[in-house]
Coordinates of C-alpha atoms in Angstrom, one line a residue:
Chain Y
X624 CA -18.4 16.1 63.6
X625 CA -16.1 12.9 64.3
X626 CA -17.9 8.9 64.5
X627 CA -16.5 6.9 67.1
X628 CA -17.1 3.6 67.0
X629 CA -17.1 1.5 69.7
X630 CA -14.4 -1.2 70.6
X631 CA -15.2 -4.1 69.2
X632 CA -17.2 -3.1 66.3
X633 CA -17.5 -5.0 63.7
X634 CA -17.7 -2.5 59.9
X635 CA -19.3 -4.4 56.7
X636 CA -17.5 -2.9 54.0
X637 CA -21.7 -1.1 53.7
X638 CA -21.5 1.0 57.1
X639 CA -17.6 1.4 56.0
X640 CA -18.7 3.5 53.3
X641 CA -21.0 5.8 54.9
X642 CA -18.2 6.8 56.6
X643 CA -16.0 8.1 53.5
X644 CA -19.6 9.7 52.4
X645 CA -17.9 12.5 55.3
X646 CA -20.1 15.1 55.3
X647 CA -23.7 13.4 54.8
X648 CA -22.2 10.7 57.9
X649 CA -24.7 12.8 60.5
X650 CA -27.7 13.4 57.9
X651 CA -27.2 9.3 57.3
X652 CA -27.0 8.0 60.3
X653 CA -30.0 10.5 62.0
X654 CA -32.3 8.8 59.0
X655 CA -31.1 5.1 60.1
X656 CA -32.6 6.2 63.1
X657 CA -35.1 7.2 62.3
X658 CA -38.9 6.6 64.2
X659 CA -36.6 5.0 66.8
X660 CA -37.7 6.2 70.0
X661 CA -35.3 6.6 72.7
X662 CA -35.8 3.2 74.9
X663 CA -35.2 1.6 71.7
X664 CA -32.0 2.6 71.1
X665 CA -31.0 1.7 74.5
X666 CA -32.3 -1.5 74.4
X667 CA -30.8 -2.3 71.0
X668 CA -27.2 -0.5 73.0
X669 CA -27.9 -2.9 75.4
X670 CA -28.4 -5.9 72.8
X671 CA -24.7 -5.4 71.6
X672 CA -23.6 -4.8 74.8
X673 CA -24.6 -8.4 76.6
X674 CA -23.2 -10.0 72.9
X675 CA -20.0 -8.5 72.7
X676 CA -19.9 -9.1 76.7
X677 CA -18.8 -5.5 77.3
X678 CA -21.5 -4.9 80.1
X679 CA -24.5 -7.0 81.4
X680 CA -27.6 -4.1 81.5
X681 CA -31.3 -5.0 81.0
X682 CA -34.6 -3.2 81.2
X683 CA -36.8 -4.1 84.1
X684 CA -40.8 -5.2 82.8
X685 CA -43.1 -2.4 84.0
X686 CA -44.4 -3.4 87.2
X687 CA -48.6 -4.2 86.6
X688 CA -50.7 -5.5 89.3
X689 CA -52.8 -8.7 88.6
X690 CA -55.9 -8.8 89.3
X691 CA -57.6 -12.2 87.6
X692 CA -55.9 -14.8 85.5
X693 CA -58.1 -17.0 83.2
X694 CA -56.3 -21.3 83.1
X695 CA -57.6 -22.4 79.9
X696 CA -56.8 -26.3 79.2
X697 CA -54.6 -27.2 77.3
X698 CA -52.9 -23.1 76.8
X699 CA -51.4 -20.7 78.4
X700 CA -52.5 -18.8 81.7
X701 CA -54.5 -15.3 80.0
X702 CA -54.6 -11.7 82.5
X703 CA -57.9 -10.6 82.0
X704 CA -57.5 -7.8 84.8
X705 CA -54.4 -6.3 85.4
X706 CA -53.7 -2.2 86.2
X707 CA -50.9 -0.7 85.4
X708 CA -48.7 0.2 88.7
X709 CA -45.9 3.2 89.1
X710 CA -42.4 2.1 89.7
X711 CA -40.6 1.8 92.0
X712 CA -36.7 2.0 91.0
X713 CA -35.5 4.0 87.8
X714 CA -36.2 1.5 84.6
X715 CA -33.0 0.2 83.4
X716 CA -29.9 -1.7 86.0
X717 CA -27.0 -3.8 85.5
X718 CA -23.3 -3.9 85.8
X719 CA -20.7 -2.7 83.5
X720 CA -16.7 -3.5 84.5
X721 CA -17.4 -4.8 88.1
X722 CA -19.8 -1.4 88.7
X723 CA -23.0 -1.1 89.5
X724 CA -25.2 1.2 86.8
X725 CA -28.5 2.4 87.4
X726 CA -30.6 4.9 84.9
X727 CA -33.4 6.0 84.0
X728 CA -34.1 7.5 79.7
X729 CA -35.9 10.8 78.3
X730 CA -36.5 12.0 76.0
X731 CA -37.5 16.0 75.2
X732 CA -39.1 18.4 72.6
X733 CA -38.0 21.5 74.0
X734 CA -34.2 22.7 72.5
X735 CA -33.6 25.6 75.6
X736 CA -34.2 23.0 78.6
X737 CA -35.6 20.0 80.4
X738 CA -38.6 20.2 82.2
X739 CA -38.3 18.4 85.7
X740 CA -41.6 17.1 85.7
X741 CA -40.6 14.4 83.5
X742 CA -39.5 13.1 86.9
X743 CA -41.0 11.7 89.7
X744 CA -40.1 11.9 93.6
X745 CA -39.0 8.0 94.0
X746 CA -36.7 8.0 91.6
X747 CA -34.8 10.6 92.5
X748 CA -35.0 9.3 95.5
X749 CA -34.4 6.1 94.5
X750 CA -31.0 7.3 92.3
X751 CA -30.1 9.0 95.7
X752 CA -29.6 5.5 97.8
X753 CA -28.1 4.1 94.8
X754 CA -24.8 6.8 95.5
X755 CA -24.8 6.4 98.9
X756 CA -24.3 2.5 98.1
X757 CA -21.2 3.5 96.1
X758 CA -23.3 2.9 92.7
X759 CA -23.2 4.8 89.6
X760 CA -26.5 6.7 88.5
X761 CA -27.8 8.6 85.9
X762 CA -30.0 9.8 83.6
X763 CA -30.4 9.4 80.1
X764 CA -31.3 12.3 78.5
X765 CA -32.1 13.0 75.0
X766 CA -32.8 16.3 72.4
X767 CA -34.5 15.3 70.5
X768 CA -34.7 18.3 68.2
X769 CA -30.8 18.6 68.6
X770 CA -30.6 14.9 68.4
X771 CA -27.9 15.5 70.9
X772 CA -27.5 12.9 74.2
X773 CA -26.7 13.0 77.4
X774 CA -25.0 10.8 80.9
X775 CA -26.2 13.6 83.2
X776 CA -24.8 12.0 87.1
X777 CA -27.5 11.7 89.2
X778 CA -25.4 13.6 91.3
X779 CA -26.6 16.8 89.3
X780 CA -30.6 16.1 88.7
X781 CA -31.0 15.6 93.0
X782 CA -29.1 18.4 93.4
X783 CA -31.4 20.5 90.4
X784 CA -34.6 18.5 92.0
X785 CA -34.0 20.2 95.6
X786 CA -32.6 23.9 93.9
X787 CA -36.0 23.8 91.7
X788 CA -38.5 21.3 94.4
X789 CA -39.3 18.9 91.8
X790 CA -40.7 21.9 89.7
X791 CA -39.5 23.8 86.4
X792 CA -36.9 22.4 83.6
X793 CA -32.6 22.8 83.9
X794 CA -31.4 25.2 80.9
X795 CA -29.7 23.2 78.2
X796 CA -27.2 25.0 79.1
X797 CA -26.4 23.3 82.7
X798 CA -27.1 19.5 81.3
X799 CA -24.2 20.1 78.7
X800 CA -22.0 21.3 81.4
X801 CA -22.5 18.4 84.0
X802 CA -23.4 15.4 81.4
X803 CA -21.2 13.4 79.2
X804 CA -22.4 13.7 75.7
X805 CA -23.0 9.9 73.8
X806 CA -20.3 10.2 70.9
X807 CA -22.2 9.5 67.2
X808 CA -22.0 6.0 66.5
X809 CA -23.3 3.4 64.0
X810 CA -23.4 0.5 66.0
X811 CA -24.8 0.5 68.7
X812 CA -26.2 4.1 67.3
X813 CA -26.2 5.1 70.8
X814 CA -23.6 3.7 71.7
X815 CA -23.8 5.4 76.0
X816 CA -21.2 3.4 77.3
X817 CA -19.0 5.4 75.6
X818 CA -20.2 8.5 77.9
X819 CA -19.9 6.5 80.5
X820 CA -16.5 5.2 80.4
X821 CA -16.0 9.3 80.3
X822 CA -17.6 9.3 83.5
X823 CA -15.8 6.7 85.6
X824 CA -12.7 8.4 84.6
X825 CA -13.6 11.7 86.3
X826 CA -14.4 9.8 88.9
X827 CA -11.3 7.2 89.4
Chain R
X216 CA -28.4 -21.9 118.3
X217 CA -26.6 -18.6 118.3
X218 CA -28.7 -16.0 117.3
X219 CA -26.8 -13.3 115.2
X220 CA -28.5 -10.1 114.9
X221 CA -27.9 -7.5 112.3
X222 CA -26.5 -4.3 112.9
X223 CA -28.3 -1.6 113.5
X224 CA -31.2 -4.0 114.4
X225 CA -33.8 -2.3 116.8
X226 CA -34.9 -4.9 118.9
X227 CA -38.2 -4.6 121.0
X228 CA -38.7 -5.6 124.4
X229 CA -40.8 -8.4 123.3
X230 CA -38.2 -10.0 120.8
X231 CA -35.7 -9.5 123.9
X232 CA -37.5 -11.9 126.0
X233 CA -38.6 -14.3 123.9
X234 CA -34.3 -14.2 123.0
X235 CA -33.6 -14.9 126.9
X236 CA -37.0 -17.8 126.8
X237 CA -33.4 -19.7 125.0
X238 CA -34.6 -23.5 124.2
X239 CA -37.7 -22.1 122.5
X240 CA -36.5 -19.5 120.7
X241 CA -36.0 -21.7 117.6
X242 CA -39.1 -22.8 117.2
X243 CA -40.4 -19.2 118.3
X244 CA -38.8 -18.1 114.8
X245 CA -40.1 -21.2 112.9
X246 CA -43.2 -20.0 114.2
X247 CA -42.6 -16.7 113.6
X248 CA -42.6 -17.3 109.7
X249 CA -45.3 -19.8 109.5
X250 CA -46.2 -19.9 106.2
X251 CA -43.9 -17.1 104.5
X252 CA -42.7 -18.1 101.9
X253 CA -38.8 -17.2 100.4
X254 CA -39.8 -14.7 98.6
X255 CA -41.7 -12.6 100.7
X256 CA -38.8 -13.4 103.5
X257 CA -36.4 -12.2 101.3
X258 CA -38.7 -8.6 100.3
X259 CA -39.3 -7.9 103.7
X260 CA -35.2 -8.4 104.1
X261 CA -34.8 -6.0 101.1
X262 CA -37.3 -3.5 102.7
X263 CA -35.4 -3.7 106.0
X264 CA -32.5 -3.2 104.1
X265 CA -33.8 -0.1 102.0
X266 CA -34.6 1.5 105.9
X267 CA -31.8 1.3 106.5
X268 CA -29.8 2.8 104.4
X269 CA -27.4 -1.0 104.6
X270 CA -28.1 -2.3 100.7
X271 CA -30.6 -1.0 97.5
X272 CA -31.8 -4.9 96.0
X273 CA -35.3 -5.0 94.3
X274 CA -37.1 -7.4 93.5
X275 CA -37.9 -7.0 89.6
X276 CA -41.5 -6.6 88.2
X277 CA -42.9 -10.3 86.7
X278 CA -42.2 -9.7 82.6
X279 CA -45.7 -10.1 80.7
X280 CA -46.2 -9.7 77.1
X281 CA -49.7 -7.3 76.8
X282 CA -52.1 -7.7 74.3
X283 CA -54.9 -5.5 74.9
X284 CA -55.1 -2.2 76.6
X285 CA -58.5 -0.6 77.3
X286 CA -59.5 2.8 78.3
X287 CA -62.3 3.6 79.6
X288 CA -63.1 7.6 80.5
X289 CA -62.5 8.9 83.7
X290 CA -60.8 5.7 85.5
X291 CA -57.2 3.8 84.8
X292 CA -56.3 1.5 81.7
X293 CA -56.8 -1.5 82.2
X294 CA -54.7 -4.8 81.2
X295 CA -57.5 -6.9 79.3
X296 CA -55.2 -9.6 77.6
X297 CA -51.7 -10.0 78.8
X298 CA -49.9 -13.6 78.7
X299 CA -47.1 -14.5 81.3
X300 CA -43.2 -14.7 79.7
X301 CA -39.9 -16.5 80.5
X302 CA -37.9 -14.4 82.2
X303 CA -34.5 -13.4 80.6
X304 CA -32.2 -12.4 83.8
X305 CA -33.1 -13.9 87.0
X306 CA -35.7 -12.1 89.4
X307 CA -33.4 -9.7 91.8
X308 CA -30.3 -7.4 91.7
X309 CA -28.7 -4.0 93.2
X310 CA -26.3 -2.8 95.1
X311 CA -24.4 -3.2 98.2
X312 CA -21.5 -2.1 99.6
X313 CA -20.3 -0.6 95.5
X314 CA -20.5 -4.0 94.5
X315 CA -22.9 -5.5 91.9
X316 CA -25.8 -8.5 93.5
X317 CA -27.8 -10.5 90.7
X318 CA -28.9 -13.5 92.7
X319 CA -32.7 -15.8 92.4
X320 CA -34.6 -17.6 95.4
X321 CA -35.5 -21.8 95.1
X322 CA -36.4 -23.6 97.8
X323 CA -37.2 -27.1 98.1
X324 CA -39.0 -29.4 100.2
X325 CA -36.3 -32.5 99.4
X326 CA -34.3 -33.0 102.0
X327 CA -30.7 -34.2 100.3
X328 CA -30.6 -32.7 97.2
X329 CA -31.7 -29.8 95.5
X330 CA -33.4 -30.5 91.9
X331 CA -31.3 -29.3 89.1
X332 CA -35.0 -28.3 86.7
X333 CA -35.5 -25.5 89.4
X334 CA -33.4 -23.6 86.9
X335 CA -33.8 -22.7 83.7
X336 CA -31.0 -22.2 81.6
X337 CA -30.9 -18.8 80.6
X338 CA -31.5 -18.1 84.5
X339 CA -27.6 -20.0 84.2
X340 CA -25.7 -18.4 81.7
X341 CA -27.2 -14.3 83.1
X342 CA -25.7 -15.4 86.1
X343 CA -22.6 -16.6 84.2
X344 CA -22.5 -13.4 81.9
X345 CA -23.0 -11.0 86.1
X346 CA -19.5 -13.2 86.6
X347 CA -18.2 -11.8 83.5
X348 CA -18.7 -9.1 84.6
X349 CA -17.7 -8.9 87.7
X350 CA -21.2 -8.9 89.7
X351 CA -21.6 -11.1 92.6
X352 CA -23.7 -14.2 91.0
X353 CA -25.3 -16.6 93.1
X354 CA -28.6 -18.6 94.2
X355 CA -30.0 -18.8 97.8
X356 CA -31.5 -22.4 98.3
X357 CA -34.2 -22.7 101.3
X358 CA -34.6 -26.6 102.1
X359 CA -37.9 -26.4 103.9
X360 CA -37.9 -29.2 105.8
X361 CA -34.5 -28.2 107.4
X362 CA -35.7 -25.0 107.4
X363 CA -31.7 -24.2 106.2
X364 CA -30.9 -21.6 104.4
X365 CA -28.1 -21.3 101.9
X366 CA -26.2 -18.8 99.7
X367 CA -24.5 -20.5 96.8
X368 CA -23.0 -18.3 94.4
X369 CA -23.1 -18.7 91.0
X370 CA -19.4 -20.5 90.0
X371 CA -20.6 -23.9 92.2
X372 CA -24.0 -23.7 90.2
X373 CA -22.8 -22.6 86.6
X374 CA -20.3 -26.0 87.4
X375 CA -23.3 -28.4 88.9
X376 CA -25.5 -27.3 86.2
X377 CA -22.6 -28.1 83.4
X378 CA -20.6 -31.5 85.0
X379 CA -24.4 -33.1 85.3
X380 CA -25.7 -31.3 82.2
X381 CA -28.9 -29.5 83.5
X382 CA -30.8 -32.6 85.4
X383 CA -30.3 -34.5 88.1
X384 CA -30.1 -32.6 91.5
X385 CA -27.2 -31.5 93.3
X386 CA -26.2 -33.6 96.6
X387 CA -27.1 -31.1 100.2
X388 CA -23.6 -32.0 101.5
X389 CA -22.3 -30.0 98.8
X390 CA -24.2 -27.5 98.6
X391 CA -24.4 -27.3 102.5
X392 CA -19.7 -27.3 101.8
X393 CA -19.3 -24.6 98.8
X394 CA -22.3 -22.2 100.5
X395 CA -23.1 -19.5 103.0
X396 CA -25.3 -20.6 105.5
X397 CA -27.9 -18.0 106.4
X398 CA -27.8 -17.3 109.7
X399 CA -30.6 -17.2 112.5
X400 CA -31.8 -13.9 113.4
X401 CA -35.6 -11.9 114.0
X402 CA -35.1 -8.9 112.1
X403 CA -35.1 -9.1 108.8
X404 CA -36.4 -12.8 109.7
X405 CA -34.2 -14.1 106.4
X406 CA -30.7 -11.8 107.3
X407 CA -29.0 -13.3 103.9
X408 CA -26.6 -10.6 103.6
X409 CA -25.0 -11.6 106.9
X410 CA -24.3 -14.3 104.4
X411 CA -23.0 -12.7 101.3
X412 CA -20.4 -10.9 104.0
X413 CA -19.1 -14.1 104.7
X414 CA -18.8 -14.4 101.3
X415 CA -17.5 -10.9 100.1
X416 CA -14.4 -11.9 102.8
X417 CA -13.8 -15.2 100.8
X418 CA -12.9 -12.8 97.8
X419 CA -11.0 -9.9 99.1

């Protein structure tokens, strides 16, 4: 399996050695990411993109409803009662090469399909709004047991959602067919903008 | 003072009457907005833009650090200890006419200048990152006692910040000179995209 280096990656001799091992590289990569969730991988990629001036993409804070706040003397305001509330948008957005980028990230242990119940109606509606404004909308879908991650354009997700009325699952093969696969990489471990680049090429 | 109608505004006969009153219109507008903060006005505008498919712009949730969560049986998870944390970006972003839009909003009671202490270093840095990615960055500045609101491009703000080393104030006259003024309107009461349109015209 080919290793794609992101442009501008500073390779340490350690990682260069790792690559030379050849056959064991995939295993080493998987080991390196062990226990790291998809969200954490995306956050690390975003930090890398920001530091290297490749893109400005942030995860939005978790929306909560604050009910009670204490203001103790001489210390920081303390929230003592608050509740999680439903997000009205996706989790990530930002700008890449002058384009508006908007996406959510989901992972599944399923091998053959992706359950649509992972999405909420309002997320689908938000992505449709983004497309209507000529923004770039997609979801990053990771099949954890396959260790495969895809950039799946929102237009396909919206079509599937309508077709299956928000229920059932999208077959793995259809996602693989309509997506841009995130190539393996070392730093960042999930270089998803590489897949977005391919998407852009198709759009231009 | 001329009233600019946003495209696609549905005027009720009541507002049409209001306009015909002529001289008292400005007063009526001010009265209608009485007690409404800048943030609330921007949120109403964003709701209007979304409903009329003009733009997709949202305020980001307030970032907090959650320390303790209770999970009472048969009811929603309750956050019992959390703290406000410094935002690493601006408050608003989204997509308008295919362009990435990113801004913060500030109001002041000062008549002759805008104090730079209203901004944090990281907000200025974030806006600089956005500009580097060809995004559209600005701040909406409202002089409340003048009832004047401006879309002030980030490039000017960054220049002033560097010039004054994050201290002192930007003179009102310099802001007025370098900004795009938000015209008066009825629905939404702060139709700031009208000023952004003028900004785009200068860019194209």
